[in-house]
Coordinates of C-alpha atoms in Angstrom, one line a residue:
Chain A
M1001 CA 42.1 174.5 -40.1
K1002 CA 45.1 173.2 -38.3
V1003 CA 46.1 175.6 -35.5
D1004 CA 49.8 175.8 -35.0
A1005 CA 50.4 177.0 -31.4
S1006 CA 53.8 178.4 -32.3
N1007 CA 52.3 180.9 -34.7
P1008 CA 52.1 184.2 -32.9
L1009 CA 49.0 185.1 -34.9
W1010 CA 46.9 182.8 -32.7
R1011 CA 47.8 184.8 -29.6
F1012 CA 45.7 187.6 -31.0
R1013 CA 42.3 186.9 -29.5
G1014 CA 40.1 188.5 -32.2
I1015 CA 41.8 186.7 -35.0
T1016 CA 38.9 184.4 -35.8
S1017 CA 36.2 187.0 -35.9
T1018 CA 38.4 189.4 -37.8
A1019 CA 39.1 186.8 -40.4
M1020 CA 35.4 185.9 -40.7
L1021 CA 34.5 189.5 -41.2
F1022 CA 37.2 189.9 -43.8
F1023 CA 36.0 186.9 -45.8
A1024 CA 32.4 187.9 -45.4
Y1025 CA 33.3 191.3 -46.8
L1026 CA 35.0 189.6 -49.8
Y1027 CA 32.5 186.9 -50.6
L1028 CA 29.1 187.6 -49.0
P1029 CA 27.9 189.6 -52.0
I1030 CA 28.8 186.8 -54.3
V1031 CA 27.2 184.2 -52.1
I1032 CA 24.0 186.3 -52.0
L1033 CA 24.1 186.6 -55.8
I1034 CA 24.3 182.9 -56.2
A1035 CA 21.6 182.2 -53.6
L1036 CA 19.2 184.7 -55.3
S1037 CA 19.8 183.1 -58.7
F1038 CA 17.8 180.1 -57.3
N1039 CA 15.1 182.3 -55.9
E1040 CA 11.6 181.6 -57.2
N1041 CA 10.4 185.2 -56.7
R1042 CA 10.8 187.7 -59.4
L1043 CA 11.7 190.4 -56.9
A1044 CA 15.3 189.8 -56.1
T1045 CA 15.0 190.7 -52.4
I1046 CA 12.2 188.4 -51.3
W1047 CA 12.9 184.7 -50.9
T1048 CA 9.9 182.5 -51.7
G1049 CA 11.3 179.2 -52.8
F1050 CA 14.0 177.3 -54.7
T1051 CA 14.0 177.0 -58.5
T1052 CA 16.4 176.5 -61.4
D1053 CA 14.0 178.2 -63.8
W1054 CA 16.2 181.3 -64.2
Y1055 CA 19.0 179.2 -65.5
V1056 CA 16.7 177.6 -68.0
A1057 CA 15.5 181.0 -69.0
A1058 CA 19.0 182.4 -69.3
L1059 CA 20.2 179.4 -71.4
S1060 CA 17.2 179.8 -73.8
N1061 CA 17.7 183.5 -74.2
D1062 CA 19.0 184.0 -77.7
D1063 CA 20.4 187.5 -77.1
M1064 CA 22.4 186.2 -74.1
L1065 CA 23.7 183.2 -76.1
R1066 CA 24.7 185.5 -78.9
A1067 CA 26.6 187.7 -76.5
A1068 CA 28.2 184.6 -74.9
K1069 CA 29.3 183.3 -78.3
N1070 CA 30.9 186.7 -79.1
S1071 CA 32.7 186.6 -75.8
L1072 CA 34.0 183.1 -76.5
V1073 CA 35.2 184.0 -80.0
I1074 CA 36.9 187.1 -78.6
A1075 CA 38.5 185.3 -75.6
I1076 CA 39.7 182.4 -77.7
S1077 CA 41.2 184.5 -80.5
A1078 CA 42.9 187.0 -78.1
T1079 CA 44.2 184.1 -75.9
V1080 CA 45.8 182.3 -78.9
I1081 CA 47.4 185.4 -80.3
A1082 CA 48.5 186.7 -76.9
T1083 CA 49.9 183.4 -75.8
I1084 CA 52.0 182.9 -78.9
A1085 CA 53.3 186.4 -78.7
A1086 CA 54.0 186.0 -75.0
T1087 CA 55.8 182.7 -75.5
L1088 CA 58.0 184.2 -78.2
A1089 CA 58.7 187.3 -76.1
A1090 CA 59.6 185.2 -73.0
M1091 CA 61.9 183.0 -75.0
G1092 CA 63.6 186.0 -76.6
M1093 CA 64.0 187.8 -73.3
S1094 CA 65.6 184.8 -71.7
R1095 CA 68.3 184.3 -74.3
G1096 CA 70.8 186.5 -72.6
R1097 CA 71.2 190.0 -71.2
F1098 CA 71.1 193.0 -73.5
R1099 CA 71.1 196.7 -73.4
G1100 CA 67.7 198.1 -72.3
E1101 CA 66.5 194.7 -71.0
T1102 CA 64.9 196.3 -67.9
G1103 CA 63.1 198.8 -70.1
V1104 CA 61.7 196.1 -72.4
S1105 CA 60.6 194.1 -69.4
A1106 CA 58.8 197.1 -68.0
I1107 CA 57.1 197.9 -71.3
L1108 CA 55.9 194.3 -71.5
A1109 CA 54.3 194.5 -68.1
L1110 CA 53.0 198.1 -68.5
P1111 CA 49.5 197.2 -69.8
L1112 CA 48.9 195.8 -66.3
L1113 CA 49.3 199.2 -64.8
V1114 CA 47.8 201.6 -67.3
P1115 CA 44.3 202.6 -66.1
E1116 CA 41.9 200.5 -68.2
V1117 CA 39.7 203.5 -69.2
V1118 CA 42.8 205.2 -70.5
T1119 CA 43.7 202.2 -72.6
A1120 CA 40.1 202.0 -73.8
I1121 CA 39.9 205.6 -74.9
A1122 CA 43.4 205.5 -76.5
T1123 CA 42.6 202.3 -78.4
L1124 CA 39.2 203.7 -79.5
L1125 CA 40.9 206.9 -80.8
F1126 CA 43.5 204.8 -82.6
F1127 CA 40.9 202.7 -84.4
V1128 CA 38.9 205.7 -85.4
A1129 CA 42.1 207.5 -86.6
I1130 CA 43.2 204.6 -88.8
G1131 CA 39.6 204.0 -89.9
I1132 CA 38.9 200.4 -88.8
K1133 CA 35.2 199.6 -88.4
L1134 CA 34.5 198.9 -84.8
G1135 CA 33.3 195.3 -84.1
L1136 CA 34.6 191.9 -83.0
V1137 CA 37.9 192.4 -84.7
T1138 CA 38.7 195.6 -82.9
I1139 CA 37.8 194.0 -79.5
I1140 CA 40.0 191.0 -80.3
I1141 CA 42.9 193.3 -81.1
A1142 CA 42.4 195.4 -78.0
H1143 CA 42.1 192.3 -75.8
T1144 CA 45.2 190.7 -77.2
V1145 CA 47.1 193.7 -76.0
F1146 CA 46.1 193.5 -72.4
C1147 CA 46.2 189.7 -72.4
I1148 CA 49.9 189.6 -73.4
P1149 CA 51.3 190.5 -70.0
F1150 CA 49.0 188.0 -68.2
A1151 CA 50.3 185.2 -70.5
Y1152 CA 53.9 186.5 -70.4
L1153 CA 54.5 186.5 -66.7
P1154 CA 53.9 182.7 -65.9
I1155 CA 55.7 181.7 -69.1
R1156 CA 58.7 183.9 -68.2
A1157 CA 58.7 182.5 -64.7
R1158 CA 58.9 179.0 -66.1
I1159 CA 61.8 179.9 -68.4
E1160 CA 63.6 181.5 -65.5
G1161 CA 63.2 178.3 -63.5
M1162 CA 64.6 176.2 -66.3
D1163 CA 68.2 175.1 -66.2
P1164 CA 69.8 176.7 -69.4
S1165 CA 72.1 173.8 -69.8
L1166 CA 69.0 171.6 -70.7
R1167 CA 68.8 173.3 -74.0
E1168 CA 72.6 173.1 -74.4
A1169 CA 72.4 169.4 -73.5
A1170 CA 69.8 168.9 -76.3
N1171 CA 72.1 170.7 -78.8
D1172 CA 75.0 168.6 -77.5
L1173 CA 73.0 165.5 -78.2
Y1174 CA 72.6 166.4 -81.9
A1175 CA 69.2 168.2 -81.7
N1176 CA 69.2 171.3 -83.9
E1177 CA 67.5 174.5 -82.5
W1178 CA 64.0 173.5 -83.7
Q1179 CA 64.3 169.9 -82.4
A1180 CA 65.7 171.2 -79.0
F1181 CA 62.7 173.5 -78.8
R1182 CA 60.1 170.9 -79.7
R1183 CA 61.6 168.0 -77.7
V1184 CA 62.9 169.8 -74.6
T1185 CA 62.0 173.5 -74.2
L1186 CA 58.4 173.3 -75.1
P1187 CA 57.5 170.2 -73.0
L1188 CA 59.1 171.9 -70.0
L1189 CA 57.3 175.2 -70.7
W1190 CA 53.9 173.9 -71.5
P1191 CA 52.5 174.2 -67.9
G1192 CA 53.5 177.9 -67.9
I1193 CA 52.1 178.4 -71.4
L1194 CA 48.8 176.7 -70.6
S1195 CA 48.5 178.6 -67.3
G1196 CA 49.2 181.9 -69.0
A1197 CA 46.6 181.0 -71.7
M1198 CA 43.9 180.3 -69.2
L1199 CA 44.5 183.5 -67.3
S1200 CA 44.4 185.4 -70.6
F1201 CA 41.1 183.7 -71.5
I1202 CA 39.4 184.6 -68.2
I1203 CA 40.7 188.2 -68.3
S1204 CA 39.4 188.6 -71.8
L1205 CA 36.0 186.9 -70.9
D1206 CA 35.5 189.2 -67.9
D1207 CA 36.5 192.4 -69.5
F1208 CA 33.9 195.2 -69.7
V1209 CA 35.5 198.6 -70.0
I1210 CA 37.6 198.0 -73.2
S1211 CA 35.0 195.9 -74.9
Y1212 CA 32.4 198.6 -74.2
F1213 CA 34.5 201.3 -75.8
V1214 CA 35.9 199.6 -78.8
G1215 CA 33.0 197.3 -79.7
G1216 CA 30.5 198.5 -82.1
A1217 CA 26.9 197.5 -82.7
G1218 CA 26.6 193.7 -83.1
A1219 CA 29.7 193.1 -81.0
T1220 CA 27.9 192.8 -77.7
T1221 CA 29.9 190.7 -75.2
L1222 CA 28.5 188.9 -72.2
P1223 CA 29.6 191.5 -69.6
I1224 CA 28.1 194.3 -71.9
Y1225 CA 24.9 192.3 -72.2
I1226 CA 24.6 191.9 -68.4
F1227 CA 25.3 195.6 -68.0
G1228 CA 22.4 196.3 -70.4
M1229 CA 20.1 194.0 -68.5
I1230 CA 20.7 195.5 -65.1
R1231 CA 19.9 199.0 -66.5
I1232 CA 16.4 197.6 -66.8
G1233 CA 16.5 196.1 -63.3
I1234 CA 18.2 193.3 -61.4
T1235 CA 16.4 190.1 -62.2
P1236 CA 17.2 186.6 -61.0
E1237 CA 18.1 185.8 -64.7
V1238 CA 21.0 188.3 -64.4
N1239 CA 22.0 186.6 -61.3
A1240 CA 21.9 183.2 -63.0
I1241 CA 24.0 184.4 -65.9
S1242 CA 26.5 186.0 -63.5
A1243 CA 26.7 182.8 -61.4
M1244 CA 27.5 180.8 -64.6
M1245 CA 30.2 183.2 -65.5
L1246 CA 31.6 183.0 -62.0
L1247 CA 31.7 179.2 -62.3
V1248 CA 33.6 179.3 -65.6
S1249 CA 36.1 181.8 -64.1
I1250 CA 36.6 179.7 -61.0
V1251 CA 37.2 176.5 -63.1
F1252 CA 39.7 178.2 -65.4
V1253 CA 41.6 180.0 -62.7
S1254 CA 41.8 176.9 -60.6
I1255 CA 43.1 174.8 -63.6
S1256 CA 45.6 177.6 -64.3
F1257 CA 46.8 177.5 -60.7
I1258 CA 47.1 173.7 -60.6
I1259 CA 48.9 173.5 -63.9
D1260 CA 51.3 176.2 -62.9
R1261 CA 52.3 174.1 -59.8
I1262 CA 53.3 171.1 -62.0
R1263 CA 57.0 170.4 -61.3
Y1264 CA 59.2 167.8 -62.8
Chain B
M33 CA 102.6 159.4 -79.0
S34 CA 99.3 158.6 -80.5
E35 CA 97.2 160.8 -82.7
V36 CA 96.0 164.3 -81.9
V37 CA 92.2 164.4 -81.5
I38 CA 91.6 168.0 -80.4
S39 CA 94.0 170.7 -81.3
A40 CA 93.5 174.3 -79.9
Q41 CA 95.6 176.7 -81.9
S42 CA 96.2 180.2 -80.4
V43 CA 92.6 180.3 -79.1
G44 CA 91.4 183.5 -77.5
K45 CA 88.0 184.4 -76.1
T46 CA 86.7 187.7 -74.8
F47 CA 83.3 188.4 -73.5
G48 CA 81.5 191.7 -73.8
S49 CA 83.1 194.8 -75.2
G50 CA 84.3 198.3 -74.2
A51 CA 84.8 198.8 -70.5
G52 CA 83.0 195.6 -69.6
K53 CA 85.3 193.5 -71.7
V54 CA 86.5 190.3 -70.0
T55 CA 89.3 188.2 -71.5
A56 CA 88.6 184.6 -70.6
L57 CA 91.2 183.0 -72.7
K58 CA 94.4 184.5 -74.3
D59 CA 96.2 182.7 -77.0
V60 CA 95.8 179.1 -75.7
S61 CA 97.4 176.3 -77.7
V62 CA 97.2 172.7 -76.7
D63 CA 97.0 169.2 -78.3
I64 CA 94.8 166.5 -76.8
F65 CA 95.6 162.9 -77.8
Q66 CA 93.5 159.9 -78.8
N67 CA 92.3 157.8 -75.8
E68 CA 93.7 160.2 -73.3
F69 CA 92.2 161.4 -69.9
F70 CA 93.1 165.0 -70.2
T71 CA 92.3 167.4 -67.3
M72 CA 92.2 171.2 -67.3
L73 CA 92.9 172.3 -63.8
G74 CA 92.7 175.7 -62.3
P75 CA 90.9 178.0 -59.9
S76 CA 87.5 179.5 -60.9
G77 CA 87.8 182.1 -63.6
C78 CA 91.0 180.6 -65.1
G79 CA 89.3 179.9 -68.4
K80 CA 89.1 176.1 -68.1
T81 CA 85.3 176.0 -68.6
T82 CA 85.5 178.5 -71.4
L83 CA 87.9 176.3 -73.3
L84 CA 85.7 173.3 -72.7
R85 CA 82.7 175.2 -74.0
L86 CA 84.6 176.3 -77.1
I87 CA 85.4 172.6 -77.8
G88 CA 81.8 171.7 -77.3
G89 CA 80.6 174.6 -79.6
F90 CA 78.6 176.4 -76.9
E91 CA 80.8 179.5 -77.3
Q92 CA 82.6 180.9 -80.4
A93 CA 86.3 181.6 -80.2
T94 CA 87.2 185.3 -80.7
S95 CA 90.5 184.3 -82.3
G96 CA 92.5 181.2 -83.2
K97 CA 90.9 177.8 -84.1
I98 CA 90.0 174.4 -82.7
L99 CA 90.6 171.3 -84.8
L100 CA 89.0 167.9 -84.4
E101 CA 91.2 165.3 -86.1
G102 CA 92.5 168.0 -88.3
Q103 CA 89.1 169.4 -89.3
E104 CA 88.4 173.0 -88.2
L105 CA 85.4 173.1 -85.8
N106 CA 84.9 176.8 -85.4
D107 CA 81.8 177.3 -87.4
L108 CA 80.1 174.0 -86.5
P109 CA 77.2 174.2 -84.0
P110 CA 77.2 171.8 -81.1
F111 CA 74.7 169.4 -82.7
K112 CA 77.1 168.9 -85.7
R113 CA 80.1 168.0 -83.5
P114 CA 80.8 164.3 -82.7
I115 CA 81.5 165.5 -79.1
N116 CA 79.3 165.0 -76.1
T117 CA 79.2 166.7 -72.7
V118 CA 78.5 165.8 -69.1
F119 CA 77.2 169.0 -67.6
Q120 CA 78.0 170.2 -64.1
S121 CA 74.3 170.2 -63.3
Y122 CA 73.9 166.9 -65.2
A123 CA 71.1 168.6 -67.3
L124 CA 69.1 165.4 -67.5
F125 CA 65.8 166.0 -69.2
P126 CA 63.3 165.9 -66.3
H127 CA 60.3 165.1 -68.4
L128 CA 61.9 162.0 -70.0
T129 CA 62.7 158.7 -68.4
V130 CA 66.2 157.5 -67.9
R131 CA 66.0 155.4 -71.1
Q132 CA 64.5 158.3 -73.1
N133 CA 67.3 160.5 -71.9
I134 CA 69.9 158.0 -73.1
T135 CA 68.3 157.4 -76.4
F136 CA 67.8 161.1 -77.1
G137 CA 71.1 161.6 -78.8
L138 CA 70.7 158.4 -80.8
E139 CA 67.3 159.3 -82.0
M140 CA 68.6 162.7 -83.2
K141 CA 71.2 160.8 -85.1
S142 CA 68.3 158.9 -86.8
I143 CA 69.4 155.6 -85.3
S144 CA 66.5 153.0 -85.3
R145 CA 64.4 152.7 -82.1
D146 CA 65.5 149.0 -81.6
A147 CA 69.2 149.8 -82.0
A148 CA 68.8 152.9 -79.7
N149 CA 67.1 150.8 -77.0
A150 CA 69.8 148.1 -77.2
R151 CA 72.5 150.7 -76.9
A152 CA 70.7 152.3 -73.9
D153 CA 70.7 148.9 -72.2
E154 CA 74.3 148.5 -72.9
M155 CA 75.0 151.9 -71.5
L156 CA 72.9 151.3 -68.3
E157 CA 74.9 148.1 -67.9
L158 CA 78.1 150.0 -68.3
V159 CA 77.2 152.5 -65.5
Q160 CA 75.8 149.7 -63.4
L161 CA 72.2 151.0 -63.3
A162 CA 70.7 148.3 -65.5
D163 CA 67.3 148.3 -63.7
Y164 CA 66.7 152.1 -63.7
G165 CA 65.6 152.7 -67.3
D166 CA 62.0 153.4 -66.6
R167 CA 62.6 155.9 -63.7
V168 CA 62.6 159.6 -64.2
P169 CA 65.7 161.6 -63.2
N170 CA 64.0 163.1 -60.0
Q171 CA 63.7 159.6 -58.6
L172 CA 67.5 159.1 -58.7
S173 CA 70.2 160.2 -56.2
G174 CA 72.9 162.6 -57.2
G175 CA 75.4 159.9 -57.8
Q176 CA 72.9 157.9 -60.0
Q177 CA 72.0 161.1 -62.0
Q178 CA 75.7 161.5 -62.5
R179 CA 76.0 158.0 -64.0
I180 CA 73.0 158.5 -66.2
A181 CA 74.4 161.8 -67.5
L182 CA 77.6 159.8 -68.3
A183 CA 75.6 157.0 -70.0
R184 CA 73.6 159.6 -72.1
A185 CA 76.8 161.3 -73.2
L186 CA 78.6 158.1 -74.0
A187 CA 75.7 156.5 -75.9
P188 CA 76.3 158.1 -79.3
A189 CA 80.0 157.0 -79.0
P190 CA 81.5 160.5 -79.4
K191 CA 85.1 161.0 -80.4
V192 CA 85.6 163.2 -77.3
L193 CA 83.7 163.4 -74.0
L194 CA 83.7 166.7 -72.2
L195 CA 83.2 166.7 -68.5
D196 CA 82.5 170.0 -66.8
E197 CA 83.3 169.6 -63.0
P198 CA 80.9 166.7 -62.9
L199 CA 81.9 165.5 -59.5
S200 CA 81.6 168.8 -57.6
A201 CA 78.1 168.3 -56.4
L202 CA 78.8 164.9 -54.9
D203 CA 79.9 164.2 -51.3
L204 CA 83.5 163.2 -50.7
K205 CA 82.9 159.4 -50.5
L206 CA 80.8 159.3 -53.6
R207 CA 83.4 161.6 -55.4
K208 CA 86.2 159.1 -54.7
E209 CA 84.0 156.3 -56.1
M210 CA 83.1 158.2 -59.2
Q211 CA 86.8 159.1 -59.8
I212 CA 87.6 155.4 -60.0
E213 CA 84.4 154.8 -62.1
L214 CA 85.3 157.6 -64.5
K215 CA 88.8 156.2 -65.0
R216 CA 87.3 152.8 -65.6
L217 CA 84.8 154.1 -68.2
Q218 CA 87.5 155.9 -70.0
T219 CA 89.7 152.9 -70.2
E220 CA 86.8 150.6 -71.2
T221 CA 85.3 152.9 -73.9
G222 CA 88.6 154.2 -75.2
I223 CA 87.0 157.6 -75.7
T224 CA 89.1 160.7 -75.1
F225 CA 88.0 162.4 -71.9
V226 CA 88.5 166.1 -71.4
F227 CA 87.8 166.9 -67.8
V228 CA 87.6 170.2 -66.1
T229 CA 88.1 170.6 -62.3
H230 CA 89.5 172.9 -59.7
D231 CA 90.3 170.0 -57.4
Q232 CA 94.0 169.1 -57.7
E233 CA 93.7 165.8 -56.0
E234 CA 91.0 164.7 -58.4
A235 CA 93.2 165.8 -61.3
L236 CA 96.2 163.9 -60.0
A237 CA 94.2 160.8 -59.3
M238 CA 92.5 160.4 -62.7
S239 CA 94.5 162.1 -65.4
D240 CA 96.9 160.9 -68.0
R241 CA 97.9 164.6 -68.5
I242 CA 97.0 167.8 -66.8
A243 CA 96.9 171.3 -68.1
V244 CA 97.3 173.8 -65.3
M245 CA 95.5 177.1 -66.1
Q246 CA 95.6 180.5 -64.6
S247 CA 94.1 183.8 -65.9
G248 CA 93.2 182.5 -69.3
E249 CA 96.5 180.8 -70.0
I250 CA 97.9 177.3 -69.8
L251 CA 101.0 177.5 -67.6
Q252 CA 102.1 173.9 -67.8
V253 CA 100.9 170.6 -69.5
G254 CA 102.2 167.3 -68.3
A255 CA 101.6 164.0 -66.6
P256 CA 100.5 164.3 -62.9
R257 CA 104.0 163.3 -61.7
D258 CA 105.7 165.9 -63.9
I259 CA 103.3 168.6 -62.8
Y260 CA 103.9 167.7 -59.1
E261 CA 107.6 167.0 -59.2
Q262 CA 108.7 169.5 -61.8
P263 CA 106.4 172.6 -61.6
T264 CA 107.6 175.3 -64.0
H265 CA 105.6 178.2 -62.4
R266 CA 105.2 179.4 -58.9
F267 CA 101.4 179.2 -59.4
V268 CA 101.6 175.5 -60.4
A269 CA 103.9 174.6 -57.4
D270 CA 101.5 176.5 -55.1
F271 CA 98.2 175.2 -56.6
I272 CA 99.2 171.6 -56.5
G273 CA 100.3 170.3 -53.2
D274 CA 102.4 172.2 -50.7
S275 CA 105.6 174.0 -51.5
N276 CA 108.3 176.1 -49.9
F277 CA 109.2 179.1 -51.9
L278 CA 112.6 180.8 -51.6
R279 CA 114.5 183.4 -53.6
G280 CA 118.2 183.7 -54.2
D281 CA 120.9 184.6 -56.6
L282 CA 122.6 182.2 -59.0
V283 CA 126.3 181.5 -58.4
D284 CA 129.0 179.1 -59.7
A285 CA 129.2 176.1 -57.5
A286 CA 132.5 174.7 -56.2
N287 CA 132.0 171.5 -58.1
G288 CA 131.8 173.4 -61.4
G289 CA 128.0 173.3 -61.8
R290 CA 125.5 176.0 -60.7
A291 CA 124.3 176.8 -57.2
I292 CA 121.9 179.2 -55.6
S293 CA 122.8 181.5 -52.8
F294 CA 120.4 182.6 -50.2
G295 CA 123.0 184.8 -48.5
E296 CA 126.6 184.7 -47.2
G297 CA 127.5 181.1 -46.6
R298 CA 124.0 179.8 -47.4
V299 CA 124.6 178.2 -50.8
V300 CA 123.0 175.0 -52.2
N301 CA 124.0 173.3 -55.4
L302 CA 121.5 172.8 -58.2
A303 CA 121.0 169.8 -60.3
A304 CA 123.0 169.8 -63.5
D305 CA 120.1 170.0 -66.0
I306 CA 118.7 173.3 -64.6
T307 CA 119.2 176.4 -66.7
P308 CA 117.4 179.4 -65.2
A309 CA 116.4 182.3 -67.4
K310 CA 117.9 184.9 -65.1
T311 CA 120.6 185.0 -62.4
K312 CA 119.5 187.5 -59.9
D313 CA 116.5 187.1 -57.5
V314 CA 115.6 183.6 -58.9
S315 CA 112.5 182.0 -57.5
V316 CA 112.7 178.3 -56.5
S317 CA 110.3 175.8 -54.9
I318 CA 111.0 172.7 -52.8
R319 CA 108.4 170.2 -51.7
P320 CA 108.3 169.8 -47.8
E321 CA 108.7 166.0 -48.1
R322 CA 111.9 166.3 -50.0
L323 CA 113.6 168.2 -47.2
T324 CA 115.2 166.5 -44.2
I325 CA 116.3 167.8 -40.8
T326 CA 119.7 166.7 -39.5
D327 CA 122.0 167.7 -36.7
A328 CA 123.2 171.3 -37.1
N329 CA 126.8 170.2 -37.3
A330 CA 126.4 167.2 -39.6
P331 CA 129.1 167.4 -42.4
L332 CA 126.7 167.3 -45.3
D333 CA 126.4 169.3 -48.6
N334 CA 123.4 171.4 -49.4
K335 CA 122.6 172.0 -45.7
L336 CA 121.1 175.3 -44.5
G337 CA 121.1 176.2 -40.8
G338 CA 117.9 177.1 -38.9
T339 CA 115.9 176.9 -35.7
I340 CA 112.7 174.8 -35.3
S341 CA 109.8 177.1 -34.5
S342 CA 107.0 174.6 -34.4
I343 CA 106.3 170.9 -34.7
T344 CA 102.9 169.4 -35.7
Y345 CA 102.4 165.6 -35.4
F346 CA 100.2 164.0 -38.0
G347 CA 100.5 160.2 -37.2
T348 CA 102.3 159.0 -40.3
D349 CA 104.5 162.0 -40.5
T350 CA 105.5 165.1 -38.7
T351 CA 105.7 168.7 -40.0
Y352 CA 108.4 170.9 -38.8
R353 CA 108.5 174.7 -39.3
V354 CA 112.1 175.8 -39.5
D355 CA 113.2 179.4 -39.5
L356 CA 116.3 179.4 -41.7
D357 CA 119.2 181.7 -40.9
G358 CA 118.6 184.9 -42.8
G359 CA 114.9 184.9 -42.3
A360 CA 112.9 182.6 -44.6
P361 CA 110.8 180.0 -42.9
V362 CA 110.4 176.5 -44.5
T363 CA 108.2 173.6 -43.9
V364 CA 109.7 170.1 -43.6
R365 CA 107.6 167.0 -43.6
M366 CA 109.3 163.8 -42.4
Q367 CA 107.9 160.3 -42.1
N368 CA 107.7 159.1 -38.5
G369 CA 110.2 156.4 -37.8
D370 CA 109.9 153.8 -35.0
G371 CA 107.7 156.3 -33.2
A372 CA 109.5 156.1 -29.9
T373 CA 110.6 159.7 -29.4
A374 CA 110.5 162.9 -31.4
P375 CA 114.1 163.3 -32.7
F376 CA 114.0 167.0 -32.6
G377 CA 112.4 169.5 -30.3
K378 CA 111.1 173.0 -30.6
G379 CA 113.8 175.7 -30.5
D380 CA 116.6 173.2 -31.5
R381 CA 119.3 174.4 -33.8
V382 CA 119.2 172.1 -36.8
G383 CA 120.4 171.7 -40.4
V384 CA 117.9 171.4 -43.3
V385 CA 119.3 169.3 -46.1
V386 CA 118.1 170.3 -49.6
P387 CA 118.7 167.7 -52.2
A388 CA 119.9 169.4 -55.4
E389 CA 117.3 167.5 -57.6
A390 CA 114.5 168.7 -55.2
I391 CA 115.0 172.3 -56.1
R392 CA 112.7 173.6 -58.9
V393 CA 113.6 176.9 -60.5
L394 CA 110.3 178.7 -61.4
V395 CA 109.0 181.3 -63.7
D396 CA 107.3 183.8 -61.5

């Protein structure tokens, strides 16, 4: 790390140890989890040697693979629907000021703030009331709702950063509304759209509370499957599955972050 | 006069409604001719950009109509008007190369790729950036982006080119160069340019005709010389160049014509062709360089007495501030002669000669 002497932070003597403690607090549990996923011993707390057997075991566990497949189907469906809705919402919101604009913005971001368990119960009640059978479809619907704000925010930020005269310039150069969208607006927005989609995907993949409430039998997602496993006991296999989920999350969030930094 | 290309007829535009209603244009009528460099000049908020955007189709007129070669434009979206725009921010497409930017409009008009590329080369040649086709806009300087924006807008050979303060982001030296460049492009392409600016010097230097605008109205339309020498409104005289403003009453002159009296014994004759609308408390303007200072006792007509209150030396000329008898101060700008000594000093009693044809009677 490059130490800049002019930064007053460095005059605080305990800065290094404080920072280390902070990062240890954040990441030590995760580091331990990853380390133990390579532990030969069945007892999670005793280290006896290195092995990748637990990964092999996890990847050949049919129940786990079924749960992972459910999670993927849900995450991809929710992401696609949420991203399309968020893109349309962001474009609509940017077309000019209108009455109640602040209110609509707040409502769009509200799912981020409502306690998840409240959303879960409300959604469950709603599905029961209208008589939809709980399953993958209900989870997809529920996930789409909370994915929309995650997709919306980076797309909206992109649109805000776009010179409105670019669209006018396209119209001026004989492009009709659709051509202007396809040839100018969309290429300029795609980093925001992709970034928002990847965030949505991860949020959906990692969700536990809502999936647990609105999923029925046969709609077990990966987090629910893991939860079921640890009720029996923490095994290195659970650690291995968790480590793989972590890897997927890190990859997606990193890509999302990098894409969002693309500037023309 | 040649053919009318753009005709605005009683065009009005209001934004918003109720208490937040803003009138940007009120009942503006103007004709813009074929192959003309036409400038709309005025301070920010005068409606010049709104009028430009109405011609471009980016806004809809609230009342009145705009015609292009006699065809009503009102309901046509921008992409159906044979009019192109150079935007203030240039609005070059950042994800496309310079060449793709220039061919964009041609492609949308379904012109073949080969023809479009040939036209792009021609345009790059025209704006003297022949080797820049494969760059992207962010690799270009402000002045180069400006030229590409021009090339892109000229490529589809529009009937009218709209320019929305395109030089305002450039530094002074580049701005002067681009003024000459724009004038050259207009002459070479023969396309009608409609240019919007708040810079009076820019307007005077480039335009065939200028429309001076204020508060959503066109006050005066004319050649730069007419606008400068014969302003009709106080705002025009004040906005373009420096002016002295005086008020007086209209009287009959000794020579049978009309004269204006600024008080007992302080009367100057007016040119014969001036017919003010009213006779009491008439507003007039006189350019400082049209006034001359003489000896207080010189036997000359149209001479007002006064006292020099300050002198500022500018090299090629000197500016005198003279407090006229009766109160009003005027500024007199005189070319420096042989440069040996200043002919007049501060505090001197002098006469200020006001040529009859230098006096403009204004609408307030």
